[in-house]
Coordinates of C-alpha atoms and ligand atoms in Angstrom, one line a residue:
M869 CA -121.1 -66.4 -109.2
T870 CA -118.1 -68.2 -107.7
G871 CA -116.5 -67.8 -104.2
L872 CA -113.6 -66.5 -105.6
R873 CA -115.5 -64.1 -107.3
R874 CA -117.5 -62.9 -104.4
T875 CA -114.1 -62.9 -102.1
R876 CA -112.9 -60.2 -104.5
R877 CA -116.2 -58.2 -104.6
Y878 CA -115.7 -57.5 -100.5
T879 CA -112.2 -56.8 -101.3
D880 CA -113.5 -54.2 -103.5
M881 CA -115.3 -52.7 -101.3
D882 CA -112.5 -52.8 -98.5
D883 CA -111.3 -50.6 -101.6
A884 CA -113.9 -48.9 -102.3
W885 CA -113.9 -46.8 -99.1
K886 CA -110.1 -46.0 -99.2
Q887 CA -110.7 -44.2 -103.0
K888 CA -113.1 -41.8 -101.2
V889 CA -111.4 -41.1 -98.5
R890 CA -109.6 -37.7 -98.7
R891 CA -105.4 -37.2 -99.1
V892 CA -104.2 -34.1 -97.6
R893 CA -100.7 -32.9 -97.9
S894 CA -100.3 -31.8 -94.1
Y895 CA -97.9 -29.3 -92.6
T896 CA -95.3 -30.8 -90.3
P897 CA -94.4 -29.1 -87.3
G898 CA -91.0 -29.2 -85.8
L899 CA -90.1 -31.9 -83.4
Q900 CA -91.8 -31.9 -79.3
P901 CA -89.5 -34.1 -77.7
V902 CA -90.2 -35.0 -74.4
P903 CA -89.1 -31.9 -72.2
D904 CA -86.5 -32.9 -70.6
A905 CA -84.0 -29.9 -68.8
S906 CA -80.7 -31.2 -70.2
L907 CA -82.5 -30.2 -74.1
I908 CA -82.0 -27.5 -75.4
K909 CA -85.3 -26.7 -77.7
L910 CA -84.5 -23.8 -79.9
N911 CA -87.0 -25.8 -82.8
T912 CA -90.0 -24.0 -82.7
N913 CA -89.5 -19.9 -81.9
E914 CA -91.3 -20.4 -78.7
C915 CA -90.7 -18.3 -75.6
P916 CA -87.9 -19.4 -73.6
Y917 CA -89.7 -17.7 -70.5
P918 CA -92.5 -18.2 -68.8
P919 CA -95.9 -16.2 -69.4
S920 CA -96.8 -13.8 -67.1
P921 CA -97.8 -14.5 -63.7
K922 CA -100.4 -13.2 -63.7
V923 CA -101.5 -15.9 -66.7
A924 CA -101.0 -18.3 -63.6
E925 CA -102.5 -16.7 -60.7
A926 CA -105.6 -16.4 -62.7
L927 CA -105.4 -20.0 -63.6
A928 CA -105.0 -20.8 -60.2
R929 CA -107.4 -19.2 -59.7
F930 CA -110.5 -20.5 -61.7
D931 CA -112.8 -22.2 -60.7
A932 CA -113.2 -25.7 -62.9
E933 CA -117.1 -25.6 -61.3
T934 CA -117.6 -23.6 -64.3
L935 CA -116.4 -25.9 -66.7
R936 CA -119.7 -27.7 -67.7
L937 CA -120.3 -24.8 -69.2
Y938 CA -120.0 -23.7 -72.8
P939 CA -117.7 -20.7 -73.2
A940 CA -118.7 -17.8 -74.9
P941 CA -119.2 -18.2 -78.4
D942 CA -116.7 -14.9 -79.1
A943 CA -114.5 -15.1 -76.7
D944 CA -116.4 -12.0 -75.4
A945 CA -113.8 -10.8 -72.3
L946 CA -111.3 -11.9 -74.5
T947 CA -112.1 -10.3 -77.8
E948 CA -113.4 -6.8 -75.2
A949 CA -109.8 -7.5 -73.9
L950 CA -107.8 -6.6 -77.2
A951 CA -110.4 -4.1 -78.8
H952 CA -108.9 -2.1 -75.7
Y953 CA -105.4 -3.3 -75.5
H954 CA -105.7 -2.4 -79.4
G955 CA -107.8 0.6 -79.3
V956 CA -110.1 -0.8 -82.1
K957 CA -114.4 -1.5 -81.5
K958 CA -114.4 -5.5 -80.5
E959 CA -115.9 -6.0 -83.5
Q960 CA -112.8 -5.5 -85.6
V961 CA -111.9 -8.4 -83.6
F962 CA -111.2 -12.1 -84.5
T963 CA -110.5 -14.8 -81.8
G964 CA -109.7 -18.8 -82.4
V965 CA -107.1 -21.9 -81.1
G966 CA -104.1 -20.2 -82.3
S967 CA -103.3 -17.6 -85.1
D968 CA -102.5 -21.2 -87.4
E969 CA -106.6 -21.6 -87.1
V970 CA -107.5 -18.2 -87.5
L971 CA -105.2 -17.9 -90.8
A972 CA -106.8 -21.0 -91.8
L973 CA -109.9 -19.3 -91.6
A974 CA -109.4 -16.9 -93.0
F975 CA -108.1 -18.3 -96.5
L976 CA -111.1 -20.1 -96.4
T977 CA -113.2 -17.0 -96.0
F978 CA -111.6 -14.7 -98.4
F979 CA -109.2 -17.2 -101.3
A980 CA -111.8 -20.1 -101.5
G981 CA -114.9 -18.0 -102.6
E982 CA -117.7 -18.7 -104.5
G983 CA -118.0 -20.2 -108.6
K984 CA -115.5 -22.2 -109.9
E985 CA -113.9 -19.2 -111.2
Q986 CA -109.2 -19.9 -110.3
R987 CA -108.6 -17.0 -108.5
P988 CA -104.7 -17.8 -107.2
V989 CA -103.5 -16.1 -104.2
F990 CA -99.8 -14.9 -104.0
F991 CA -97.8 -15.6 -101.4
P992 CA -93.0 -15.6 -101.5
D993 CA -91.6 -19.0 -101.5
V994 CA -89.9 -18.6 -99.0
T995 CA -92.8 -18.4 -96.0
Y996 CA -94.5 -20.1 -93.3
S997 CA -94.7 -22.9 -95.8
F998 CA -98.7 -23.3 -93.8
Y999 CA -100.1 -21.0 -96.9
E1000 CA -99.3 -23.9 -99.1
V1001 CA -100.6 -26.7 -97.3
W1002 CA -104.2 -24.4 -96.7
A1003 CA -104.7 -23.7 -99.9
A1004 CA -103.9 -27.2 -100.8
L1005 CA -106.9 -27.4 -98.3
Y1006 CA -109.6 -25.8 -99.7
G1007 CA -108.3 -26.0 -103.3
I1008 CA -107.0 -22.6 -103.6
P1009 CA -104.8 -21.8 -106.3
Y1010 CA -101.4 -20.3 -105.5
E1011 CA -98.8 -18.3 -107.3
T1012 CA -94.9 -18.1 -105.0
K1013 CA -92.8 -15.2 -105.5
A1014 CA -89.7 -15.1 -105.6
L1015 CA -87.8 -13.2 -102.9
R1016 CA -85.1 -11.7 -104.2
E1017 CA -81.3 -12.7 -103.4
D1018 CA -81.5 -11.0 -99.9
F1019 CA -84.9 -12.3 -99.4
T1020 CA -86.4 -9.3 -99.2
I1021 CA -90.3 -9.1 -101.0
D1022 CA -90.3 -6.9 -104.5
P1023 CA -93.9 -5.5 -103.9
A1024 CA -94.1 -5.3 -107.7
D1025 CA -94.9 -8.9 -107.9
Y1026 CA -98.0 -8.3 -106.2
A1027 CA -100.2 -5.4 -107.7
D1028 CA -103.3 -6.8 -108.8
A1029 CA -103.1 -10.0 -106.8
P1030 CA -105.9 -12.4 -108.6
G1031 CA -107.6 -14.1 -105.6
G1032 CA -105.6 -11.8 -102.5
V1033 CA -102.4 -12.0 -100.9
V1034 CA -100.8 -13.6 -97.8
I1035 CA -97.9 -11.7 -96.4
A1036 CA -96.3 -13.0 -93.1
N1037 CA -94.3 -9.6 -91.6
P1038 CA -92.0 -10.4 -90.4
N1039 CA -91.2 -13.5 -92.6
A1040 CA -90.7 -17.1 -91.2
P1041 CA -88.8 -18.5 -91.1
T1042 CA -85.7 -15.7 -92.6
A1043 CA -87.1 -13.4 -89.8
L1044 CA -87.0 -9.7 -92.3
A1045 CA -88.8 -7.6 -91.4
A1046 CA -90.2 -5.0 -94.3
P1047 CA -91.2 -1.6 -93.5
L1048 CA -94.4 -0.3 -93.3
S1049 CA -94.6 1.7 -96.9
L1050 CA -93.7 -1.5 -98.3
I1051 CA -96.9 -3.5 -97.1
E1052 CA -99.3 -1.1 -97.7
E1053 CA -97.7 -0.3 -101.5
I1054 CA -99.7 -4.1 -101.3
V1055 CA -102.8 -3.3 -99.5
K1056 CA -103.4 0.0 -101.8
K1057 CA -102.9 -2.3 -104.9
N1058 CA -104.7 -5.0 -104.3
P1059 CA -108.7 -2.9 -103.5
G1060 CA -110.5 -5.8 -105.1
T1061 CA -109.6 -8.9 -103.0
V1062 CA -108.4 -9.3 -99.2
V1063 CA -104.7 -8.3 -98.2
I1064 CA -103.4 -10.7 -94.6
I1065 CA -100.7 -9.8 -92.6
D1066 CA -99.2 -12.5 -90.8
E1067 CA -98.0 -10.4 -88.0
A1068 CA -97.1 -13.6 -85.6
Y1069 CA -93.3 -11.7 -84.8
V1070 CA -93.7 -8.1 -85.1
D1071 CA -93.8 -8.3 -81.4
F1072 CA -90.1 -8.5 -82.0
G1073 CA -89.2 -5.6 -84.3
G1074 CA -91.4 -5.4 -87.2
E1075 CA -93.8 -2.2 -88.3
T1076 CA -97.6 -3.6 -87.2
A1077 CA -99.7 -2.9 -90.5
L1078 CA -102.6 -2.2 -88.0
P1079 CA -102.7 1.8 -88.5
L1080 CA -103.1 1.1 -92.2
L1081 CA -107.0 -0.5 -91.2
A1082 CA -108.1 3.5 -90.8
K1083 CA -107.8 3.0 -94.2
Y1084 CA -108.2 0.5 -96.3
D1085 CA -110.9 -2.1 -95.8
N1086 CA -108.9 -5.4 -97.1
L1087 CA -106.6 -5.6 -94.4
L1088 CA -106.7 -8.7 -92.2
V1089 CA -103.9 -8.9 -88.9
T1090 CA -103.0 -12.0 -87.7
R1091 CA -101.9 -11.6 -84.7
T1092 CA -100.5 -15.2 -81.9
F1093 CA -100.2 -15.3 -77.4
S1094 CA -98.0 -18.4 -78.9
K1095 CA -94.6 -16.4 -79.4
S1096 CA -93.5 -12.6 -77.6
R1097 CA -96.7 -14.4 -74.8
A1098 CA -94.9 -17.0 -74.1
M1099 CA -98.0 -18.7 -74.5
A1100 CA -97.9 -21.6 -77.3
G1101 CA -99.1 -23.9 -75.0
M1102 CA -102.0 -22.2 -74.4
R1103 CA -103.0 -21.9 -78.3
I1104 CA -104.3 -18.7 -78.8
G1105 CA -104.3 -16.9 -82.0
Y1106 CA -106.8 -12.9 -83.2
A1107 CA -107.2 -11.0 -86.5
I1108 CA -108.0 -7.2 -86.6
G1109 CA -110.1 -6.3 -89.4
N1110 CA -112.4 -3.9 -90.2
E1111 CA -116.2 -5.4 -88.9
E1112 CA -117.4 -6.3 -92.2
L1113 CA -113.9 -8.9 -92.6
I1114 CA -114.2 -10.1 -89.2
A1115 CA -118.5 -10.3 -89.5
H1116 CA -117.4 -13.5 -92.3
L1117 CA -114.8 -14.5 -90.4
K1118 CA -116.9 -15.2 -87.5
N1119 CA -119.8 -16.5 -89.9
T1120 CA -117.0 -19.0 -91.4
K1121 CA -116.3 -20.1 -87.9
F1122 CA -120.0 -20.2 -86.8
A1123 CA -120.3 -23.0 -89.9
F1124 CA -117.0 -24.1 -87.9
N1125 CA -117.2 -24.9 -85.0
S1126 CA -119.1 -21.8 -82.3
Y1127 CA -116.9 -23.1 -79.4
T1128 CA -113.0 -22.7 -80.6
M1129 CA -111.7 -21.5 -77.2
S1130 CA -111.6 -22.6 -74.1
R1131 CA -112.8 -20.4 -70.3
V1132 CA -109.2 -21.7 -69.2
A1133 CA -107.8 -19.9 -72.3
I1134 CA -110.4 -16.5 -72.8
E1135 CA -109.0 -16.2 -68.6
A1136 CA -105.6 -17.0 -69.3
G1137 CA -105.5 -14.6 -72.4
C1138 CA -106.9 -12.0 -70.9
A1139 CA -104.5 -12.2 -67.7
S1140 CA -101.6 -12.1 -70.2
L1141 CA -103.4 -8.8 -71.6
A1142 CA -103.6 -7.4 -68.1
D1143 CA -100.0 -7.8 -67.1
E1144 CA -98.0 -4.4 -69.9
A1145 CA -95.0 -4.2 -68.1
Y1146 CA -94.0 -8.1 -67.6
F1147 CA -95.0 -8.2 -71.8
R1148 CA -91.8 -5.4 -72.5
E1149 CA -89.6 -6.7 -70.1
T1150 CA -90.1 -10.8 -71.9
V1151 CA -90.1 -8.5 -75.5
A1152 CA -86.2 -6.6 -74.6
K1153 CA -84.5 -9.5 -72.8
I1154 CA -85.0 -11.7 -76.0
K1155 CA -83.8 -8.8 -78.4
A1156 CA -81.0 -8.7 -76.2
T1157 CA -80.6 -12.1 -76.3
R1158 CA -80.6 -12.5 -79.9
E1159 CA -78.0 -9.4 -80.4
R1160 CA -75.7 -11.0 -78.5
L1161 CA -76.6 -14.4 -80.7
A1162 CA -76.1 -12.8 -83.2
K1163 CA -72.5 -10.4 -82.7
E1164 CA -70.8 -14.1 -82.1
L1165 CA -72.6 -16.5 -85.0
S1166 CA -71.5 -13.6 -87.0
A1167 CA -67.6 -13.9 -85.0
L1168 CA -68.3 -17.4 -86.6
G1169 CA -68.8 -17.1 -89.6
F1170 CA -72.2 -17.8 -89.8
T1171 CA -73.6 -14.8 -92.3
F1172 CA -77.6 -14.2 -92.5
P1173 CA -80.5 -11.1 -93.1
P1174 CA -81.5 -8.8 -90.1
S1175 CA -83.0 -10.5 -87.7
S1176 CA -87.1 -8.4 -86.7
A1177 CA -88.6 -11.6 -84.9
N1178 CA -87.3 -14.2 -82.5
F1179 CA -85.6 -15.9 -84.7
L1180 CA -82.3 -15.8 -86.9
F1181 CA -81.7 -17.9 -89.8
V1182 CA -78.3 -18.6 -90.4
T1183 CA -76.1 -19.6 -92.7
H1184 CA -72.5 -21.2 -93.1
P1185 CA -70.1 -21.2 -96.0
R1186 CA -67.7 -24.4 -94.5
A1187 CA -70.9 -26.3 -93.1
E1188 CA -72.8 -27.9 -94.7
A1189 CA -76.5 -26.9 -92.5
K1190 CA -78.2 -30.6 -92.6
R1191 CA -75.0 -32.1 -91.2
L1192 CA -74.6 -29.5 -88.4
Y1193 CA -78.7 -29.4 -88.0
E1194 CA -77.9 -32.9 -87.5
D1195 CA -75.0 -32.8 -85.2
L1196 CA -77.2 -30.4 -83.4
M1197 CA -79.4 -32.5 -82.7
K1198 CA -77.8 -35.4 -81.4
D1199 CA -75.7 -33.6 -78.7
K1200 CA -79.7 -31.8 -77.8
I1201 CA -79.6 -28.9 -78.9
Y1202 CA -82.8 -28.8 -80.7
V1203 CA -83.1 -26.5 -84.2
R1204 CA -85.0 -26.1 -87.7
Y1205 CA -84.2 -27.1 -90.9
F1206 CA -86.0 -26.8 -94.0
D1207 CA -84.9 -29.6 -96.5
A1208 CA -87.0 -27.2 -99.6
P1209 CA -84.0 -25.5 -102.3
R1210 CA -83.8 -21.7 -100.7
T1211 CA -83.6 -23.0 -97.5
K1212 CA -81.4 -25.8 -97.4
D1213 CA -78.6 -24.3 -97.0
Y1214 CA -79.6 -22.3 -93.8
L1215 CA -80.7 -22.8 -89.8
R1216 CA -83.9 -21.5 -88.0
I1217 CA -82.2 -20.8 -84.7
T1218 CA -85.2 -19.6 -81.5
V1219 CA -83.4 -17.0 -79.2
G1220 CA -83.7 -18.6 -76.0
T1221 CA -82.2 -17.6 -73.0
D1222 CA -78.4 -15.9 -72.7
K1223 CA -77.7 -19.3 -71.2
E1224 CA -78.4 -21.4 -73.7
A1225 CA -77.4 -18.9 -76.4
D1226 CA -73.8 -20.3 -74.9
A1227 CA -74.4 -23.6 -74.9
L1228 CA -75.7 -23.2 -78.5
L1229 CA -72.1 -21.3 -79.1
S1230 CA -69.8 -23.6 -77.0
F1231 CA -71.2 -26.2 -79.1
L1232 CA -70.3 -24.8 -82.6
R1233 CA -67.3 -23.4 -80.8
A1234 CA -66.0 -26.9 -81.3
Y1235 CA -67.2 -27.7 -84.6
P1236 CA -64.2 -28.9 -86.5
A1237 CA -66.0 -27.5 -89.7
L1238 CA -66.6 -24.0 -88.7
K1239 CA -62.7 -24.5 -88.0
E1240 CA -60.7 -22.0 -90.6
Ligands
PMP1536 N1 -97.2 -17.5 -88.9 C1 -96.3 -17.8 -88.5 C2 -95.4 -17.1 -89.2 C3 -95.5 -19.1 -87.4 O1 -94.6 -18.5 -87.4 C4 -97.1 -19.7 -86.9 C5 -96.0 -20.5 -85.9 N2 -95.9 -21.2 -86.6 C6 -98.0 -19.2 -86.9 C7 -98.3 -18.2 -87.7 C8 -99.0 -20.0 -85.7 O2 -98.5 -19.8 -84.6 P1 -99.7 -20.0 -83.7 O3 -101.1 -20.9 -83.9 O4 -99.9 -20.5 -82.6 O5 -100.7 -18.7 -83.1

């Protein structure tokens, strides 16, 4: 064997592990620049207000000594508090590290079934782009169903979905809410598969599917503390469904990581739930700013679907969305742009404080392309 061949063999060996690496398509989160008081961050649908003061109190009270112990695997205190809050049994509640983790485990449990049979999952063509990423990660086949021109759902598209359905309601990035009757129609038309309703934004105006749980055992509703509870940084999400569905979800979690929720997150989550007045007040402030922002943006010639979320999905006949997104960023105003065929003419703007709305509006009023 010559030296050269030996070298070649080493190279092949080096490459061999690279060929075995799993190459996954990943989700691209919105930019998270270093916090800076001069920056206006309207790009990831966070809450512009702090969490309840009760959360800060709970954190101050938190006994760091307890961190030497693992947390309760089922996050019992938070699970029980959520069950009480929603008037369901604690066996119907599943908690996780953000609704992203809850959804990822739900895809794995309910959509990546046993056997070789390929059963596509249905979801809208314009929706939370993580759904495609999880489907690809687990090798779940999927079909996207085109929303109508006005971004509404045609429920007929979702009849007898072979592998399951996932719908964000209100939807993202469109901000449009589907009525409960439409959601029920979809759940009803799919008795053979699980239907996931992602209610990340429901507190801002949508109709929850939770009442349907009494009638349908194939429904899973997911929620988050990241938006209306101002706790994106704490990573708390949960799902509510019938006991059997939740037991399957827990089983998957225990095949992956027994202790997903930290002791700190459990305490902080409980504290947030204990302050209903603050929660309502925060949501009301965001809704009021949303209405004002919507009115002013319409006056500037923007159009958008009616928003039931904490963001607006806007387009303007005279402004090129990508250019406007870049120009806003140069002025330290961050919004979200999705460069895909049906979203390329739109910007998704998170509803911030009134002051942030004013800064955005004054930029837009001076933006040359928007002038007649
Ligand atoms: N669902 C939708 C529709 C979202 O927009 C988001 C936020 N990116 C999530 C779920 C996940 O939120 P989190 O993991 O913070 O709970």
